[in-house]
Coordinates of C-alpha atoms in Angstrom, one line a residue:
M1 CA 24.0 -5.1 31.6
P2 CA 21.2 -3.6 29.4
G3 CA 17.7 -5.1 29.6
N4 CA 15.9 -6.6 26.7
C5 CA 14.4 -3.3 25.5
D6 CA 17.7 -1.5 25.8
R7 CA 19.4 -4.2 23.9
C8 CA 16.7 -4.0 21.2
W9 CA 17.2 -0.2 20.9
L10 CA 21.0 -0.6 20.6
D11 CA 20.7 -3.4 18.0
L12 CA 18.2 -1.6 15.8
T13 CA 20.0 1.7 15.8
E14 CA 23.5 0.2 15.3
D15 CA 22.6 -2.3 12.6
P16 CA 19.0 -2.8 11.7
R17 CA 19.9 -5.5 9.1
R18 CA 22.0 -7.7 11.4
V19 CA 20.8 -11.3 11.3
D20 CA 21.2 -13.3 14.5
D21 CA 19.1 -15.3 16.9
R22 CA 16.9 -12.3 17.8
Q23 CA 16.8 -10.3 14.6
H24 CA 15.9 -11.3 11.0
P25 CA 14.0 -10.2 8.0
L26 CA 10.4 -11.4 7.7
S27 CA 9.6 -13.5 4.6
G28 CA 6.9 -13.9 2.0
S29 CA 4.1 -11.3 2.1
L30 CA 5.3 -10.1 5.5
G31 CA 8.8 -9.3 4.1
T32 CA 7.7 -5.8 2.8
V33 CA 5.3 -3.2 4.2
K34 CA 3.9 -0.1 2.4
H35 CA 4.8 3.2 4.0
D36 CA 4.3 6.6 2.3
N37 CA 3.5 4.8 -1.0
R38 CA 6.8 3.0 -0.8
N39 CA 7.5 -0.7 -0.2
L40 CA 10.0 -1.1 2.7
E41 CA 11.8 -4.2 4.0
Q42 CA 10.1 -5.5 7.1
W43 CA 12.1 -7.2 9.9
Q44 CA 11.4 -8.8 13.2
Y45 CA 13.2 -8.4 16.5
E46 CA 12.6 -10.9 19.3
V47 CA 12.6 -8.8 22.5
T48 CA 11.6 -11.7 24.8
S49 CA 10.7 -15.3 24.2
G50 CA 7.2 -14.2 23.1
G51 CA 7.5 -10.4 22.6
R52 CA 8.2 -9.2 19.1
I53 CA 8.8 -5.9 17.3
W54 CA 8.3 -5.7 13.6
Y55 CA 10.0 -2.8 11.9
A56 CA 10.5 -1.3 8.5
I57 CA 13.8 0.1 7.2
D58 CA 13.5 3.4 5.5
E59 CA 16.8 4.2 3.7
T60 CA 15.4 7.5 2.3
E61 CA 14.5 8.9 5.6
T62 CA 17.3 7.1 7.5
T63 CA 14.5 5.9 9.8
I64 CA 13.3 2.7 11.4
W65 CA 9.5 2.6 11.5
L66 CA 7.9 0.3 14.1
T67 CA 5.1 -1.5 12.4
R68 CA 4.0 -3.9 15.1
V69 CA 4.8 -4.3 18.8
A70 CA 3.4 -7.4 20.5
A71 CA 3.8 -8.9 23.9
G72 CA 3.0 -12.3 22.4
H73 CA 4.4 -14.0 19.3
P74 CA 2.4 -12.8 16.2
K75 CA 0.5 -15.7 14.7
A76 CA 1.0 -14.3 11.2
S77 CA 4.7 -14.9 11.3
E78 CA 4.3 -18.4 12.7
R79 CA 2.4 -19.5 9.6
R80 CA 4.4 -17.6 7.0
N81 CA 7.9 -17.3 8.3
R82 CA 8.9 -20.9 8.3

């Protein structure tokens, strides 16, 4: 059985837009992030009960950009993502 990081890698590479108990789009001002002068969708993946990965989906480059990796739950998403 894969560990949490392995599961995250598989989930993000197979379907970065899947919505489930671990993976969802961020909302409000956190819902987009600027990269290379383009606004990209920003999502969150819950790796552990506190650990989070925020990532941007870049269709043009067929790439997932990691925008934040935190061992604890980011306070910004607690306030804005309710």
